[in-house]
Amino acid sequence: MGKTSKLLAIMAIVLALCGMVLLGGGLWLAIEGGSWFYAPAGLALIACAVLLWRRQVAALHLYAALVVATLAWALVEIGLDWWALVPRGDVIFILGALLLLPWITRRLVPAQVGWWRNAGPLALTLILAGAIGLAAMLRSPHEWDGALPGARGAAPALAAGTDAGDWLAYGHTWAGTKWSPLAQLTPANVSGLKQVWRMDTGDSRRPGDPEEITYELTPIKVGDTLYACTPHNIVLALDAETGAVRWRYDPHMQVPSHVQHLTCRGVSYHDANWPGATRSADGSCPQRIIMATADARLIALDAHTGRLCPGFGKGGAVNLAVTGPGLKPGWFQFTSAPLVTRGLVVVGGAIYDNASIHMPSGAIQAFDIATGKPVWAFDPGRPEDTAPLGPNHPPVPSTPNSWSTAAADEDLGLIYLPMGMGAIDQWGGNRPPNTERFATSILALDIKTGKARWVFQTVHHDLWDMDVPAQPALVDLTIPGKGRVPALVQSTKTGNIFVLDRRTGLPIQPVHEMRVPGGAAHGDFTSPTQPVSAISLMPPRIREADMWGATLFDQMACRIAFRRYRHEGPFTPPSTRGTLVFPGNFGVMDWGGLAIDPVRQVAFAHPNYMAFVDRLIPQRPGAGNGKDGPAGASDRGGSAEHGFNPNAGAPFAVSMGPFLSRLGLPCQSPPWGYVAGIDLVTGKVAWRHANGTIRDETPLPIPLKLGVPSLGGPMMTGGGLSFMAASLDYYLRAYDTTTGRVLWRARLPAGAQATPMTYRSPASGRQFVVVVAGGHGSLGTRLGDSIIAYALPKS
């Protein structure tokens, strides 16, 4: 057999194998109720293989018909969407191009005069396919252009004794907008930003750390000093101009064996000279840094020296670690910056997800900022009793918790807390009434007493881990017919953006109840409706046609999986069959939230669209009593946000994770991540653009802009710029707030799953932008320890 004959035989075998895979998988998909394209396409490939083996030119003509059929099917299903077209046609196109090689066409019979008469029909169909692909590449069907409005009012007044050039709290102020009035950087000059310093903390992953080690820090800046923390809760004071270390405090934290996350999102600041602030009896530490740790300590440090404040708690710390029968070290921890307001430091806490039905309490506690003495506690298990917790007044276990950062309106005397779920997420058959009331909600407490003033629930009877994840943002909005209204803007994992009157909790932008699927697991129930805001980034219902892959084959496999899972739209309850959860547990918006320009009354958001699969696993009666922890649990607690979660004491464990193909790619079409500009007055999304590339997610650094997920948050400035560095590629980007277009970017040494901040340096008068590049263990971005500052060159 000659070389050409061998090529014909090999090509015929390849076509036959591809055809058999498509035929078998296509019949399976059709039986599951899916597309009928794959099985006939498989038959066509097998027929082409037979004809090619026989050296019949009809093989090329039949293949041309298959190309036309594939084009027609793909265009009807998804239109001119390039990345959705790729897996539908890549294998078909490549095999067709190989069939046009002269070593194949010359050996086919009956012999024709010239290559064109043999291969012309197939060549024309491939040219047509290429033209359609080119047309699709020039379109962006998931994006749209627009413009956000300009100024609608004055900037909010700063508190007495504070400076516009500072970044005093996690979200700039305790209004949580992540907006600075600084305007030295503008769309006209931002391209001139240069790195001016980089500080590597030296705090890296250690033996015994959990997989979920992250560096999600947003530093704060007061005067000429930047304050930061690290995943192991080391606190650093840095020179704001140079990044030089002024002091370093190491709490020598012993990582608890059952801790779920290891991160520090921020520290907080208190100045005894502020109006309404409190001072220690001996006058020590008038300016102090407050940090909450992963081993559940609340620590006060002198802001000038880094020494422990001796009058706070016992030697500078209050130990809030939870102990008791069945409660394991690390099941209660702090990951977010504590709230400091009116002489109080207020903390919630993160509870280990889905380990057991018997977990620590989610009580919110307030302590005197000077002494560390408890002042009040809001226990969701007994909301009317706000006396401080203690040995004779223990909290109710397994109640909803607030693991993110709170916001405060001192004029109204209210604290606003984003609330999560109590104990376990995906099964709720025995939740008490107060859990049903406070879980997955926004809760307003009186600053002085801790009493509940109002509560707004964002998901009823949450079975999907839709914790309210981000700090509420407080902004005054000019609403037609209502005038200037004090608003609270809350981003959520579902994609709803609730805009409420922060005095009462009543919606400013309309909220309606949407009918949702029923049919919960045995012993559980579902709410018949769920709240949906008029401002929403919730994605449309996912369809089989939205399935994706690198090739026709893994896309087909994703289609089969889609048909086998339960999915009836948003809020389809978890099931033993496996439920496709979309939006997924990752959330449309997670702890990074959104940023708000209070002058323009607009928001910068970064929605993510990743489907998850939740599968309930029946447990034998009596398997784990919920107090001794999960049977067979690992040293790290046996539970995680992804993978197997034991739910000890419940009738079901749960397995959950992203909806991926066998190749590890998302089973749904890109884009998976966007940036979006929202007019909070009209409720309209003015623009939306795919954000980020796959450069750091593939073996070859190819910067294809598919739009990748992001975890972190944006920041906005008075100069008309927004900054974000949360995507899975390693860049800090500057965007034009008006249009959302990228104006500048800087390459980072590691992932930056953090929120940037900005400040003015007293030494040079320059506006700096700072971001932390520390990576994220469970997301798989490169870990690091860098705090990096950018500014315009000195003039």
mmCIF file of N, CA and C in Angstrom, residues 206-257:
data_model
loop_
_atom_site.group_PDB
_atom_site.id
_atom_site.type_symbol
_atom_site.label_atom_id
_atom_site.label_comp_id
_atom_site.label_asym_id
_atom_site.label_seq_id
_atom_site.Cartn_x
_atom_site.Cartn_y
_atom_site.Cartn_z
ATOM 1 N N ARG A 206 1.705 27.726 54.275
ATOM 2 C CA ARG A 206 2.476 26.925 55.220
ATOM 3 C C ARG A 206 1.904 25.522 55.296
ATOM 4 N N PRO A 207 2.672 24.563 55.760
ATOM 5 C CA PRO A 207 2.123 23.217 55.969
ATOM 6 C C PRO A 207 0.930 23.288 56.923
ATOM 7 N N GLY A 208 -0.141 22.591 56.572
ATOM 8 C CA GLY A 208 -1.330 22.581 57.413
ATOM 9 C C GLY A 208 -2.356 23.625 57.043
ATOM 10 N N ASP A 209 -2.015 24.533 56.119
ATOM 11 C CA ASP A 209 -2.997 25.522 55.694
ATOM 12 C C ASP A 209 -4.088 24.853 54.848
ATOM 13 N N PRO A 210 -5.304 25.387 54.881
ATOM 14 C CA PRO A 210 -6.370 24.814 54.046
ATOM 15 C C PRO A 210 -6.145 25.149 52.575
ATOM 16 N N GLU A 211 -6.864 24.455 51.695
ATOM 17 C CA GLU A 211 -6.773 24.769 50.272
ATOM 18 C C GLU A 211 -7.214 26.201 50.013
ATOM 19 N N GLU A 212 -8.206 26.639 50.753
ATOM 20 C CA GLU A 212 -8.774 27.971 50.542
ATOM 21 C C GLU A 212 -7.926 29.020 51.262
ATOM 22 N N ILE A 213 -6.626 29.070 50.935
ATOM 23 C CA ILE A 213 -5.800 30.176 51.406
ATOM 24 C C ILE A 213 -5.829 31.245 50.322
ATOM 25 N N THR A 214 -6.131 32.459 50.729
ATOM 26 C CA THR A 214 -6.331 33.546 49.770
ATOM 27 C C THR A 214 -5.729 34.815 50.354
ATOM 28 N N TYR A 215 -5.493 35.787 49.477
ATOM 29 C CA TYR A 215 -5.041 37.099 49.940
ATOM 30 C C TYR A 215 -5.999 38.118 49.335
ATOM 31 N N GLU A 216 -7.102 38.367 50.031
ATOM 32 C CA GLU A 216 -8.195 39.174 49.497
ATOM 33 C C GLU A 216 -8.235 40.578 50.116
ATOM 34 N N LEU A 217 -7.090 41.080 50.476
ATOM 35 C CA LEU A 217 -6.973 42.309 51.250
ATOM 36 C C LEU A 217 -7.268 43.570 50.443
ATOM 37 N N THR A 218 -7.994 44.499 51.078
ATOM 38 C CA THR A 218 -8.019 45.900 50.685
ATOM 39 C C THR A 218 -7.394 46.688 51.831
ATOM 40 N N PRO A 219 -6.226 47.293 51.632
ATOM 41 C CA PRO A 219 -5.613 48.054 52.719
ATOM 42 C C PRO A 219 -6.433 49.303 53.054
ATOM 43 N N ILE A 220 -6.125 49.905 54.194
ATOM 44 C CA ILE A 220 -6.660 51.224 54.513
ATOM 45 C C ILE A 220 -5.482 52.184 54.611
ATOM 46 N N LYS A 221 -5.782 53.499 54.512
ATOM 47 C CA LYS A 221 -4.721 54.500 54.589
ATOM 48 C C LYS A 221 -5.203 55.660 55.441
ATOM 49 N N VAL A 222 -4.374 56.034 56.405
ATOM 50 C CA VAL A 222 -4.657 57.154 57.286
ATOM 51 C C VAL A 222 -3.410 58.021 57.357
ATOM 52 N N GLY A 223 -3.546 59.302 57.023
ATOM 53 C CA GLY A 223 -2.391 60.186 57.056
ATOM 54 C C GLY A 223 -1.343 59.751 56.057
ATOM 55 N N ASP A 224 -0.154 59.439 56.559
ATOM 56 C CA ASP A 224 0.929 59.018 55.658
ATOM 57 C C ASP A 224 1.236 57.526 55.773
ATOM 58 N N THR A 225 0.264 56.755 56.322
ATOM 59 C CA THR A 225 0.529 55.331 56.586
ATOM 60 C C THR A 225 -0.560 54.452 55.999
ATOM 61 N N LEU A 226 -0.111 53.365 55.385
ATOM 62 C CA LEU A 226 -0.997 52.337 54.853
ATOM 63 C C LEU A 226 -1.000 51.172 55.832
ATOM 64 N N TYR A 227 -2.175 50.617 56.111
ATOM 65 C CA TYR A 227 -2.278 49.484 57.038
ATOM 66 C C TYR A 227 -2.825 48.274 56.283
ATOM 67 N N ALA A 228 -2.163 47.136 56.471
ATOM 68 C CA ALA A 228 -2.514 45.926 55.732
ATOM 69 C C ALA A 228 -2.410 44.723 56.659
ATOM 70 N N CYS A 229 -3.029 43.630 56.244
ATOM 71 C CA CYS A 229 -2.877 42.357 56.946
ATOM 72 C C CYS A 229 -2.601 41.269 55.924
ATOM 73 N N THR A 230 -2.228 40.100 56.385
ATOM 74 C CA THR A 230 -1.889 38.977 55.511
ATOM 75 C C THR A 230 -2.780 37.791 55.854
ATOM 76 N N PRO A 231 -2.742 36.721 55.063
ATOM 77 C CA PRO A 231 -3.615 35.573 55.356
ATOM 78 C C PRO A 231 -3.419 34.990 56.752
ATOM 79 N N HIS A 232 -2.207 35.071 57.310
ATOM 80 C CA HIS A 232 -1.975 34.578 58.662
ATOM 81 C C HIS A 232 -2.115 35.687 59.689
ATOM 82 N N ASN A 233 -2.827 36.756 59.307
ATOM 83 C CA ASN A 233 -3.192 37.863 60.205
ATOM 84 C C ASN A 233 -2.000 38.643 60.752
ATOM 85 N N ILE A 234 -0.912 38.670 60.015
ATOM 86 C CA ILE A 234 0.179 39.592 60.325
ATOM 87 C C ILE A 234 -0.257 40.986 59.874
ATOM 88 N N VAL A 235 -0.065 41.992 60.725
ATOM 89 C CA VAL A 235 -0.458 43.366 60.408
ATOM 90 C C VAL A 235 0.791 44.168 60.075
ATOM 91 N N LEU A 236 0.697 44.976 59.017
ATOM 92 C CA LEU A 236 1.813 45.778 58.538
ATOM 93 C C LEU A 236 1.411 47.242 58.457
ATOM 94 N N ALA A 237 2.307 48.133 58.850
ATOM 95 C CA ALA A 237 2.151 49.563 58.629
ATOM 96 C C ALA A 237 3.214 49.981 57.625
ATOM 97 N N LEU A 238 2.803 50.577 56.510
ATOM 98 C CA LEU A 238 3.710 50.913 55.420
ATOM 99 C C LEU A 238 3.704 52.412 55.160
ATOM 100 N N ASP A 239 4.847 52.939 54.768
ATOM 101 C CA ASP A 239 4.929 54.323 54.334
ATOM 102 C C ASP A 239 4.117 54.470 53.044
ATOM 103 N N ALA A 240 3.175 55.404 53.024
ATOM 104 C CA ALA A 240 2.275 55.528 51.884
ATOM 105 C C ALA A 240 2.984 55.970 50.615
ATOM 106 N N GLU A 241 4.113 56.638 50.727
ATOM 107 C CA GLU A 241 4.846 57.113 49.552
ATOM 108 C C GLU A 241 5.792 56.063 49.002
ATOM 109 N N THR A 242 6.432 55.298 49.889
ATOM 110 C CA THR A 242 7.502 54.400 49.443
ATOM 111 C C THR A 242 7.201 52.919 49.631
ATOM 112 N N GLY A 243 6.223 52.576 50.472
ATOM 113 C CA GLY A 243 5.948 51.178 50.777
ATOM 114 C C GLY A 243 6.868 50.599 51.828
ATOM 115 N N ALA A 244 7.752 51.385 52.384
ATOM 116 C CA ALA A 244 8.668 50.883 53.412
ATOM 117 C C ALA A 244 7.890 50.484 54.661
ATOM 118 N N VAL A 245 8.333 49.393 55.306
ATOM 119 C CA VAL A 245 7.646 48.885 56.492
ATOM 120 C C VAL A 245 8.004 49.747 57.705
ATOM 121 N N ARG A 246 6.989 50.241 58.372
ATOM 122 C CA ARG A 246 7.189 51.026 59.595
ATOM 123 C C ARG A 246 7.100 50.147 60.846
ATOM 124 N N TRP A 247 6.163 49.239 60.847
ATOM 125 C CA TRP A 247 6.121 48.239 61.904
ATOM 126 C C TRP A 247 5.371 47.018 61.410
ATOM 127 N N ARG A 248 5.593 45.943 62.133
ATOM 128 C CA ARG A 248 5.005 44.653 61.761
ATOM 129 C C ARG A 248 4.573 43.957 63.045
ATOM 130 N N TYR A 249 3.338 43.479 63.062
ATOM 131 C CA TYR A 249 2.841 42.738 64.229
ATOM 132 C C TYR A 249 2.419 41.343 63.790
ATOM 133 N N ASP A 250 2.964 40.337 64.444
ATOM 134 C CA ASP A 250 2.637 38.941 64.143
ATOM 135 C C ASP A 250 1.888 38.349 65.332
ATOM 136 N N PRO A 251 0.624 37.946 65.166
ATOM 137 C CA PRO A 251 -0.130 37.369 66.276
ATOM 138 C C PRO A 251 0.233 35.920 66.559
ATOM 139 N N HIS A 252 1.157 35.360 65.753
ATOM 140 C CA HIS A 252 1.592 33.963 65.911
ATOM 141 C C HIS A 252 0.380 33.037 65.975
ATOM 142 N N MET A 253 -0.442 33.189 64.966
ATOM 143 C CA MET A 253 -1.664 32.393 64.897
ATOM 144 C C MET A 253 -1.336 30.936 64.607
ATOM 145 N N GLN A 254 -1.903 30.056 65.388
ATOM 146 C CA GLN A 254 -1.844 28.629 65.100
ATOM 147 C C GLN A 254 -3.090 28.283 64.290
ATOM 148 N N VAL A 255 -2.891 27.911 63.038
ATOM 149 C CA VAL A 255 -4.033 27.685 62.153
ATOM 150 C C VAL A 255 -4.879 26.542 62.698
ATOM 151 N N PRO A 256 -6.158 26.813 63.016
ATOM 152 C CA PRO A 256 -7.007 25.729 63.535
ATOM 153 C C PRO A 256 -7.134 24.601 62.521
ATOM 154 N N SER A 257 -7.208 23.390 63.017
ATOM 155 C CA SER A 257 -7.203 22.228 62.126
ATOM 156 C C SER A 257 -8.447 22.145 61.270
#
